[in-house]
Coordinates of C-alpha atoms and ligand atoms in Angstrom, one line a residue:
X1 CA 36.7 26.5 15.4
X2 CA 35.9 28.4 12.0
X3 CA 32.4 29.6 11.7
X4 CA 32.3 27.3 8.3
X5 CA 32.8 24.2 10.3
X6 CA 30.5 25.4 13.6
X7 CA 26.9 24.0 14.0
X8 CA 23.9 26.8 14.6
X9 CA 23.8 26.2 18.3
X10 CA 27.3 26.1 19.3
X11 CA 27.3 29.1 20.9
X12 CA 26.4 27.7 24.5
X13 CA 28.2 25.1 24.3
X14 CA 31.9 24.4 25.3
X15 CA 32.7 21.5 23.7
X16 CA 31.7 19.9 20.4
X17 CA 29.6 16.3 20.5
X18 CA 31.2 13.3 21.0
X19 CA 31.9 11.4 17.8
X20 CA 29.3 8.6 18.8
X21 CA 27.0 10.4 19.2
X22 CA 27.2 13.0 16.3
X23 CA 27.1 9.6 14.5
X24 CA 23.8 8.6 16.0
X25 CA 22.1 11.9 16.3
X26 CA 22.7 12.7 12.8
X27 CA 19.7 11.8 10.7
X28 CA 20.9 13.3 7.6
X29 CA 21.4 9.8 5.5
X30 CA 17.9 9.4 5.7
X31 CA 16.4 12.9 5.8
X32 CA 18.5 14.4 2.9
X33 CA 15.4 12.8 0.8
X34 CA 13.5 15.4 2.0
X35 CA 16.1 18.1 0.2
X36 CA 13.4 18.7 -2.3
X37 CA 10.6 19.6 0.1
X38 CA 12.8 21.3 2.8
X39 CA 14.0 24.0 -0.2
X40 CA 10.6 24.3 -1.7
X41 CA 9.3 25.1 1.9
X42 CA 11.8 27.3 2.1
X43 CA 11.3 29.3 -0.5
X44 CA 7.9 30.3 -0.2
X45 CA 8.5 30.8 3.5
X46 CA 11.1 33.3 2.3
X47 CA 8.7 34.9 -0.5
X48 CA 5.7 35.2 3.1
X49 CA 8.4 36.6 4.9
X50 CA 8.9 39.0 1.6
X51 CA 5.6 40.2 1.2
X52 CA 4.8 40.8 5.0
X53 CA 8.2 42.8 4.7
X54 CA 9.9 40.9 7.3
X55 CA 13.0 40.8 5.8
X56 CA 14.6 42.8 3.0
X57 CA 13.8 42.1 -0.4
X58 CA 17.0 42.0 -1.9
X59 CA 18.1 39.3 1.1
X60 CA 14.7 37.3 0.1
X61 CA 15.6 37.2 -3.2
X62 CA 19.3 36.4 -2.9
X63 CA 17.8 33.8 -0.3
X64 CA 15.8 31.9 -3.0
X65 CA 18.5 32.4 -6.0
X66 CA 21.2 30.3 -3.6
X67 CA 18.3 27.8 -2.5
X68 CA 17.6 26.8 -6.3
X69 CA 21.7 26.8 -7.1
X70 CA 21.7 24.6 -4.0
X71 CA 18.9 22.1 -5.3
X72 CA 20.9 21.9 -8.6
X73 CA 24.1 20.9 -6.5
X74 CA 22.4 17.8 -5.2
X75 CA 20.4 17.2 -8.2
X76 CA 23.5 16.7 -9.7
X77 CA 25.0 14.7 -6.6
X78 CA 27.5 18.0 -6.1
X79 CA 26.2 18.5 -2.5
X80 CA 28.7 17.6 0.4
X81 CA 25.8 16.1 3.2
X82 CA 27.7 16.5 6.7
X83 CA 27.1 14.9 9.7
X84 CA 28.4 17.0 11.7
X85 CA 25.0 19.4 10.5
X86 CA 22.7 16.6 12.1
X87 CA 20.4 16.6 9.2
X88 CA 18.4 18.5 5.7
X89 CA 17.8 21.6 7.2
X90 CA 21.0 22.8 8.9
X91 CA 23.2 21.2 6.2
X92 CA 21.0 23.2 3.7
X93 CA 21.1 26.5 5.6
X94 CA 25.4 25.9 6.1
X95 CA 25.6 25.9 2.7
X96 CA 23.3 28.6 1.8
X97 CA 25.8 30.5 4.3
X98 CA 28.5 29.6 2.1
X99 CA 26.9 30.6 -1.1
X100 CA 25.2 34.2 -0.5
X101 CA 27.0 35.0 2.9
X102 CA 25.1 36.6 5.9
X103 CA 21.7 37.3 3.9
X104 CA 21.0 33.5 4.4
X105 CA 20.7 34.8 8.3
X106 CA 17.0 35.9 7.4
X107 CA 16.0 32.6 5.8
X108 CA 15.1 31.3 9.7
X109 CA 12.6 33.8 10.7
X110 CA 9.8 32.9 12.2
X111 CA 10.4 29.3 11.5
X112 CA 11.8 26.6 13.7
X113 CA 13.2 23.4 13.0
X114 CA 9.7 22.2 14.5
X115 CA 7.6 23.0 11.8
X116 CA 10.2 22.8 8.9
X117 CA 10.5 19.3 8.9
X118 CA 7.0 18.4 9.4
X119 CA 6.2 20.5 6.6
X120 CA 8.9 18.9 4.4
X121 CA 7.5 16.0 5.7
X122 CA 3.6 16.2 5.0
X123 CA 4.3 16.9 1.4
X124 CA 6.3 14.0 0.8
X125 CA 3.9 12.1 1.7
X126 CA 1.1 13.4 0.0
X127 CA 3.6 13.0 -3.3
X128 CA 4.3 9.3 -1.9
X129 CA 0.7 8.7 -1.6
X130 CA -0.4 9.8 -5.2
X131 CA 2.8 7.4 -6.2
X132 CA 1.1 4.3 -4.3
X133 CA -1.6 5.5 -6.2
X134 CA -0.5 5.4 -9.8
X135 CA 1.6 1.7 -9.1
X136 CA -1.8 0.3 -7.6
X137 CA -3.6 1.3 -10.5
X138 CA -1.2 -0.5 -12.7
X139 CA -1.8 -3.5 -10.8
X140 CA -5.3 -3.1 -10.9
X141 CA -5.6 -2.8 -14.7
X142 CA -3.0 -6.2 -14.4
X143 CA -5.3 -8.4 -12.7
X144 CA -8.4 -7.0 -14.9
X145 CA -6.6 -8.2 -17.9
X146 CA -5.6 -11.4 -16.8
X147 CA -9.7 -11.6 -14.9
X148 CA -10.6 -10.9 -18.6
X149 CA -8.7 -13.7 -20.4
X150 CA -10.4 -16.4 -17.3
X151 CA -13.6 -15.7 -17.0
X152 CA -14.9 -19.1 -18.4
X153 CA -11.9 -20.5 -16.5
X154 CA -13.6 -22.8 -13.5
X155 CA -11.7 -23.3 -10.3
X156 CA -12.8 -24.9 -7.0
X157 CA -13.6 -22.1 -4.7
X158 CA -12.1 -22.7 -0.8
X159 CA -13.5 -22.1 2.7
X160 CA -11.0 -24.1 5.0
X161 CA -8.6 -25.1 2.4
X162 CA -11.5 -27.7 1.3
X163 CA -13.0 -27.4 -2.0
X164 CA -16.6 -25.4 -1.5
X165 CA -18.2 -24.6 -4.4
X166 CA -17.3 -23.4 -8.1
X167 CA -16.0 -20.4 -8.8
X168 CA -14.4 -18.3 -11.7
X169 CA -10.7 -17.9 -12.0
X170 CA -11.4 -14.2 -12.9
X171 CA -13.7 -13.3 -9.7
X172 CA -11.4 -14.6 -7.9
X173 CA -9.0 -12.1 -9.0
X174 CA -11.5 -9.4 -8.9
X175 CA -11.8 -10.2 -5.0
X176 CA -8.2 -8.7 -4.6
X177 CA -9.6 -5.4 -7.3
X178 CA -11.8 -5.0 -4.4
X179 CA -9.3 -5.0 -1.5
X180 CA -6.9 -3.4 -3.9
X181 CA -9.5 -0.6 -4.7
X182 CA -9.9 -0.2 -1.0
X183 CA -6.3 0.0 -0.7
X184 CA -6.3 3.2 -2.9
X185 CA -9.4 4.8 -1.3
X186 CA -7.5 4.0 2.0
X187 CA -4.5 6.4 0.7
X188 CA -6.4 8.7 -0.9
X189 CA -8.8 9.4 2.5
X190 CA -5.7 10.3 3.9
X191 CA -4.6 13.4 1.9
X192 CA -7.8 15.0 3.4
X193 CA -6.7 14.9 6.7
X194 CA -3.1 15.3 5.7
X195 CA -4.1 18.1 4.3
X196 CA -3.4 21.1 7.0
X197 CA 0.2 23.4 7.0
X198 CA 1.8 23.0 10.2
X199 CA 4.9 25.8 8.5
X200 CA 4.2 29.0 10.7
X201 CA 3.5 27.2 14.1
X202 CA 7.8 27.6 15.0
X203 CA 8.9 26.1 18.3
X204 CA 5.7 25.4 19.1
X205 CA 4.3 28.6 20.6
X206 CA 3.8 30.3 17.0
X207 CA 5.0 33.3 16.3
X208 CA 5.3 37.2 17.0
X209 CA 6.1 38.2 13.3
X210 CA 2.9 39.3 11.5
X211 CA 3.5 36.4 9.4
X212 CA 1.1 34.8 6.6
X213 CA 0.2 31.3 7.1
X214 CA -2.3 31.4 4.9
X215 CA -0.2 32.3 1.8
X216 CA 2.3 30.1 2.9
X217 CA -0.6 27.0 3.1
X218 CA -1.6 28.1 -0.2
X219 CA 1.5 28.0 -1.8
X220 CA 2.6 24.8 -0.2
X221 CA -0.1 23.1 -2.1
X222 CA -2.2 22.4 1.1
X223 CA -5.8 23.6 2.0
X224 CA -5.1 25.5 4.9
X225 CA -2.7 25.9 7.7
X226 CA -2.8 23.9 11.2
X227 CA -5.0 25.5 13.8
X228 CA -2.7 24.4 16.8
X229 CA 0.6 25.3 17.0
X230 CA 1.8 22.9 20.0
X231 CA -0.1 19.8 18.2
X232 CA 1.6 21.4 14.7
X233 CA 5.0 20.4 15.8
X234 CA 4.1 16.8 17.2
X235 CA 1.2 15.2 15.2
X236 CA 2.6 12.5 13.2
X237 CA -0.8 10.9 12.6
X238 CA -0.5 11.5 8.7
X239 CA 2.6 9.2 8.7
X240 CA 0.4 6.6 11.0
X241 CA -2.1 7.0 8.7
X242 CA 0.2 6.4 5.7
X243 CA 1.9 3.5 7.5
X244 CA -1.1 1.7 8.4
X245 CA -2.4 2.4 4.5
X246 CA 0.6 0.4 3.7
X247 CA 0.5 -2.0 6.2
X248 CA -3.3 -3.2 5.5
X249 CA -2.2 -3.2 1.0
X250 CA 0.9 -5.6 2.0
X251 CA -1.4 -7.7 4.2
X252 CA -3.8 -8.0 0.9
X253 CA -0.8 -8.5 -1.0
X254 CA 0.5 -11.2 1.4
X255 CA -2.8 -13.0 1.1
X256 CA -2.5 -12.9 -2.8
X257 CA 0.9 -14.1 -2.4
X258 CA 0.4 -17.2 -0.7
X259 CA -2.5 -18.2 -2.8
X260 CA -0.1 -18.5 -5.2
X261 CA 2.5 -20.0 -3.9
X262 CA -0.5 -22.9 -3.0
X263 CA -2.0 -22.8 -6.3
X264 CA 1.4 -23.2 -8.3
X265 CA 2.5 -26.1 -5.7
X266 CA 2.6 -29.7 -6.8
X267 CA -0.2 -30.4 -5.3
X268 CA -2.7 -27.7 -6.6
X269 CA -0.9 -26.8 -9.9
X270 CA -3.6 -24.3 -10.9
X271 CA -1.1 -21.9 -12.0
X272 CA 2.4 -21.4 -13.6
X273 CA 4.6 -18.5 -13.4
X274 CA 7.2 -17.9 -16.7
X275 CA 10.7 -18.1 -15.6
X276 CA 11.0 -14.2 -15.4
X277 CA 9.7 -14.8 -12.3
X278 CA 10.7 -18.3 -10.8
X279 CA 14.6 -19.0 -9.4
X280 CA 16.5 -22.3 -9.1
X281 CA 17.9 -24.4 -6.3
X282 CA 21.5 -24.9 -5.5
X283 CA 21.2 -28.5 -5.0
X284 CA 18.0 -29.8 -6.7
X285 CA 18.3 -29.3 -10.5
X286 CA 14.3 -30.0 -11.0
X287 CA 13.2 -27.0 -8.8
X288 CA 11.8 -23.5 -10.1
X289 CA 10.5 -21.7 -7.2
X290 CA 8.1 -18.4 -7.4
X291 CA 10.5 -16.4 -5.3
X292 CA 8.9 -13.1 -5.7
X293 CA 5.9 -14.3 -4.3
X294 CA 7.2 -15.5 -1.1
X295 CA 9.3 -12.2 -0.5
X296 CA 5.9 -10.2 -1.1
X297 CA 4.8 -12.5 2.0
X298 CA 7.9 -11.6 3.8
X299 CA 7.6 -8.0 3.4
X300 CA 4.6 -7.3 4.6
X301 CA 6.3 -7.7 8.4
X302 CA 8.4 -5.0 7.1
X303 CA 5.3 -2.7 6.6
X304 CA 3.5 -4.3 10.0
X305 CA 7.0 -3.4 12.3
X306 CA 7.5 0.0 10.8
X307 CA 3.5 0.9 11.9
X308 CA 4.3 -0.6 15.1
X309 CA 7.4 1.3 15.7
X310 CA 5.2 4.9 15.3
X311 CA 2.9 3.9 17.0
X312 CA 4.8 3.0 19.9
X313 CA 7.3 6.1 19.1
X314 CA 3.8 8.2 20.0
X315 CA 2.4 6.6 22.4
X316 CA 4.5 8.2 25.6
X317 CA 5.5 11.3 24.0
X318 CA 4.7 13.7 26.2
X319 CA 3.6 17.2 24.6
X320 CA 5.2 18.7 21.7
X321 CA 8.9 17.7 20.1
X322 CA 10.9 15.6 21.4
X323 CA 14.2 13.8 19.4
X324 CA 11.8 11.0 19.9
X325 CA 10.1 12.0 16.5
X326 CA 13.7 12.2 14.2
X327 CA 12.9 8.6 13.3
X328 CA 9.6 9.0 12.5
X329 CA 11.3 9.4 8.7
X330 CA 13.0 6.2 8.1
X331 CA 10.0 4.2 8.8
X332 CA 7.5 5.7 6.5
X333 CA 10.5 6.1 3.7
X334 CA 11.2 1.9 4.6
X335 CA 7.6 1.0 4.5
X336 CA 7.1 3.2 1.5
X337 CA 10.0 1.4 -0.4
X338 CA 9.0 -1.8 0.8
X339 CA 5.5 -1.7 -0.7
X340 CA 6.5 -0.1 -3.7
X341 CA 8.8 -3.2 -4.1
X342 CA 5.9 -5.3 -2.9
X343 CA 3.2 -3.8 -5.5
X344 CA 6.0 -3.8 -8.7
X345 CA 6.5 -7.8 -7.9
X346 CA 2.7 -8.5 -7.7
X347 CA 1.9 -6.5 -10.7
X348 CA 5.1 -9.0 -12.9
X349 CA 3.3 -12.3 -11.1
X350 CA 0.3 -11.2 -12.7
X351 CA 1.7 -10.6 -15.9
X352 CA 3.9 -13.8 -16.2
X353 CA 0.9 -16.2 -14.5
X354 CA -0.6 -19.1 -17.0
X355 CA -3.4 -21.0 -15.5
X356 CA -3.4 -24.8 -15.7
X357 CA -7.5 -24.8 -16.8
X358 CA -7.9 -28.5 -16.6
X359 CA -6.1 -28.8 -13.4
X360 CA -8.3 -26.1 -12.1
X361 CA -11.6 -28.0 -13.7
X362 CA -10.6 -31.4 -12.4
X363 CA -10.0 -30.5 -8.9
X364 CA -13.3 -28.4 -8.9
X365 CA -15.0 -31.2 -9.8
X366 CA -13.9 -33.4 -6.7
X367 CA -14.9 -33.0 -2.7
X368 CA -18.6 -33.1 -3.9
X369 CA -18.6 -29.1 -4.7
X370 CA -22.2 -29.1 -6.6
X371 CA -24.1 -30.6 -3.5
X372 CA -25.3 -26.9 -2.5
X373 CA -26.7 -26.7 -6.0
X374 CA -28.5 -30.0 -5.5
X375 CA -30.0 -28.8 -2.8
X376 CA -30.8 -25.6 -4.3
X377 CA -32.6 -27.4 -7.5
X378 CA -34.8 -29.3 -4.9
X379 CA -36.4 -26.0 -3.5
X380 CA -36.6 -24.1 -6.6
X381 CA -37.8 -26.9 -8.7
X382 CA -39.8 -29.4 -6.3
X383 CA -40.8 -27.2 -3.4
X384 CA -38.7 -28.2 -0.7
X385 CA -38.1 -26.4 2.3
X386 CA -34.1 -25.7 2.1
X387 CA -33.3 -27.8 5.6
X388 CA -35.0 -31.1 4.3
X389 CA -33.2 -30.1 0.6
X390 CA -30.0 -29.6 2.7
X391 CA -30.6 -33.4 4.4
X392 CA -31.1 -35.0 0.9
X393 CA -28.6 -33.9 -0.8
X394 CA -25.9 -34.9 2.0
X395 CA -27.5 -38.2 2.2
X396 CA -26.7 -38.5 -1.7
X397 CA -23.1 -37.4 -0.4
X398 CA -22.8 -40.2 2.0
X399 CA -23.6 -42.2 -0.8
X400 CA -21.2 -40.9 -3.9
X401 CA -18.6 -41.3 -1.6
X402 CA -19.3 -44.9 -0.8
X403 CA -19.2 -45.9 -4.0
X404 CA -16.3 -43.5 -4.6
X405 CA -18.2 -41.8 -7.9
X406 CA -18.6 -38.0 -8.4
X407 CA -21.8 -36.5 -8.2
X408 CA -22.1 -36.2 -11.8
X409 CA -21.4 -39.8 -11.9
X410 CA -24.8 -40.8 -10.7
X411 CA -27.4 -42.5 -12.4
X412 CA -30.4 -40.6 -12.5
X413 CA -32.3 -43.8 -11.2
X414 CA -30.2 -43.5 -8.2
X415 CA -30.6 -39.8 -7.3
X416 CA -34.4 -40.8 -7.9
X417 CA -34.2 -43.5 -4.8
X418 CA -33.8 -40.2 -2.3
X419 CA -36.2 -38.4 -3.3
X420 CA -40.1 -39.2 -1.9
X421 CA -43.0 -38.4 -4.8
X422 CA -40.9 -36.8 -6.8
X423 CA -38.9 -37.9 -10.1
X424 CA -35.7 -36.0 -12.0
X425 CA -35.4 -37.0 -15.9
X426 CA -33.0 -34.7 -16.5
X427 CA -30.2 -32.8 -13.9
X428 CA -27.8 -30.0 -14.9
X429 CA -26.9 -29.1 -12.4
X430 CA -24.0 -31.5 -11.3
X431 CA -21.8 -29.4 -14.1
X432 CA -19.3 -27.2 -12.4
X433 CA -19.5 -24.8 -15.3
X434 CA -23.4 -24.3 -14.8
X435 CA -23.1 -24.6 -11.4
X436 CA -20.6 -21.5 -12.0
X437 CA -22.9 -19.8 -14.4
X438 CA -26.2 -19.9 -12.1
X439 CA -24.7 -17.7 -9.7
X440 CA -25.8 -14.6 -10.8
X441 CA -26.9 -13.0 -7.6
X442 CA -25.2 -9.2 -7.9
X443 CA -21.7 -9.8 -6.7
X444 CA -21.6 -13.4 -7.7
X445 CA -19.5 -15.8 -9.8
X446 CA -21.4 -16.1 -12.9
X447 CA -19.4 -15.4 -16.3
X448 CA -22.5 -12.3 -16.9
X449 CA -21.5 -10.8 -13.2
X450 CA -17.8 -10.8 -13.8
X451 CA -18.0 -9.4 -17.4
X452 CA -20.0 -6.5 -15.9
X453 CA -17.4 -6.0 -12.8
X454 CA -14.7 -5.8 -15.1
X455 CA -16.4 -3.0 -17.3
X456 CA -17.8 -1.2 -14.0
X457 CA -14.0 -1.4 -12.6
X458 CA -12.1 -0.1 -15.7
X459 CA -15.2 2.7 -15.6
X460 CA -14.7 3.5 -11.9
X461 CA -12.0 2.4 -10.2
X462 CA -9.0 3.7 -12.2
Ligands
LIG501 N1 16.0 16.4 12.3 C1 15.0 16.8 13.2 C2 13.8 15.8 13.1 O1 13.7 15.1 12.2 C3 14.5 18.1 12.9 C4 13.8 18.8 14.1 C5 14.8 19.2 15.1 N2 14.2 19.9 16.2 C6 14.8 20.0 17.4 N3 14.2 20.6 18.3 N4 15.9 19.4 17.6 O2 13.0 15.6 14.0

């Protein structure tokens, strides 16, 4: 075999891999996204091993000159990926062979496969997280926008899928700025950790070169290097970390999702989407269905299974590397994908969603939502311990629904027949917009509250 076409290792073996399993062991279709990384690690692994005077200058140099020709070559989609190289690094370092001939022999000093590609690795992620980042706070400023055009907008608000009490369209919304702006703090908490260079730690023994890890950290963009060479090569718990991130914004996406998939139903129609976003059936001409909302729903078992696969990748590993951990990249590109996918649909929902306000007003008004306030009027306004408020007002329930009216619908002269002592001339409370307005406890629905979320958001959160 010609040394071109030889892998690094074959030099104790006899015979090349079978086919099937150079096939499977190969992870270089889904690790040649790390090509970026791997030659940026690289090269300042090549400048450390410079200035320590490890190797030759004029190799180090010829080293990083055939590295950035090489980054052009894929850039450009020149680069020849081979299999038969298993994945980034060794079809990297064949070609750097090919380009600047024996010098490229230097490149793997000090360095293993070990701590290459969780290096590569670590910093795509970081760069993945600060991309979450950026498409969350699109979304974000999204759902503020439409927030701001609903604040007067009165819905029913749910607990059990029967109407409670009512709420405004737009703090609704802001509920999911808050899990969304949890979301973001989630992803960002995790470039502290994330934050240690494994590059330096080798097989996992470290090294005998007098190499520089701190430079090397520096350069890398990362705060300082690992302190534990064995758990260098086989912590994965910033791609757990990232995975679950992703997993817990696609479960609040999910929940989003099938809110509105209810709400723009028949049966709610609170909401309409704009065709942009809707799709037809095959067989019933009338149908437009809200597609993208129902595939955000879907996806998030996409970012739930790839968590679960790491996790249970890890979980009998025994110390340090094992091929276990090649996958380990798929899953946090897939989830990665997924949610990016997941967050771009949400943020075009947002964006093409009309709200049906006298649906919304209608429906608030039924299943008796203004009964708490009734009972709330009673203590504030006649003295009444809550529990007897609480037993008047059903009974004024029981009898609205008797006589099928709403509790607006009342004559005052009724309402007056349940209460002992006292008399009501005048009741405002039965108006789901006041009801709305008078809850202006700090995190509550009133149209004030939301107006001063939405500023304190745009301030803070983005
Ligand atoms: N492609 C390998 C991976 O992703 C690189 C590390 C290989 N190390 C080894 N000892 N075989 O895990």
């Amino acid at each position: 075999m010609k040394n071109k076409n030889k892998t690094v290792w074959s030099n104790r073996f006899s015979k090349g891999n079978s086919r099937s399993f150079q096939r499977i062991g190969s992870s270089i279709n889904i690790d040649k996204r790390l090509y970026k990384e791997d030659i940026f690690a690289s090269i300042i692994h090549a400048q450390m091993l410079v200035k320590q005077r490890i190797i030759p200058k004029k190799d180090g140099i010829k080293i990083i000159n055939g590295l950035k020709k090489i980054e052009k070559e894929i850039d450009k989609g020149k680069f020849k990926f081979k299999e038969k190289f298993e994945d980034i690094h060794l079809n990297i370092e064949k070609r750097l062979f090919e380009i600047i001939g024996q010098s490229a022999g230097h490149l793997h000093t000090a360095r293993s496969r070990n701590d290459q590609v969780v290096t590569d690795f670590k910093i795509w992620i970081k760069n993945a997280t600060l991309d979450i980042n950026d498409v969350l706070n699109l979304l974000i400023k999204s759902i503020l926008k439409k927030a701001e055009k609903n604040i007067d907008t009165v819905m029913p608000g749910f607990t059990h899928l029967k109407n409670a009490q009512p709420i405004s369209f737009a703090h609704y919304l802001l509920a999911y700025v808050e899990m969304l702006i949890r979301d973001k703090k989630r992803f960002l908490n995790n470039l502290e950790l994330i934050d240690e260079c494994p590059l330096g730690s080798a097989a996992l023994a470290g090294t005998s070169y007098n190499i520089d890890r701190k430079f090397t950290a520096k350069k890398l963009g990362f705060k300082k290097p690992t302190g534990n060479s064995i758990d260098s090569v086989c912590d994965r718990d910033f791609a757990i970390d990232f995975l679950s991130a992703a997993a817990t914004c696609a479960m609040h996406m999910s929940r989003l999702a099938e809110d509105f998939i209810i709400f723009n139903s028949e049966a709610f129609s609170f909401i309409n989407f704009s065709d942009k976003v809707l799709t037809g059936s095959s067989i019933m001409p009338q149908k437009k269905n809200p597609d993208p909302a129902e595939l955000i729903r879907g996806k998030t078992a996409i970012n739930y299974g790839k968590l679960n696969s790491m996790l249970t990748i890890m979980k009998g590993l025994p110390i340090s590397y094992y091929k276990d951990l090649q996958d380990d990249k798929g899953l946090v590109f897939d989830s990665y994908d997924t949610l990016k996918d997941t967050l771009i649909m949400g943020n075009e929902l947002i964006l093409n969603l009309n709200t049906n306000k006298n649906n919304m007003k209608k429906m608030a008004q039924k299943g008796y939502t203004t009964a708490t306030d009734f009972a709330d009027f009673l203590v504030k306004e006649k003295n009444i311990p809550f529990r007897e408020a609480y037993v008047t007002s059903s009974k004024l329930v029981n009898f609205a629904e008797k006589k099928k009216v709403r509790l607006d619908e009342i004559p005052l002269k009724d309402i007056n027949k349940f209460l002992k002592k006292i008399n009501i001339n005048n009741i405002k409370i039965f108006d789901v917009v006041s009801s709305m307005n008078s809850k202006t406890s700090y995190g509550g629905t009133a149209t004030k509250n939301i107006k001063g979320m939405i500023k304190k958001y745009r301030k803070e959160a983005l």
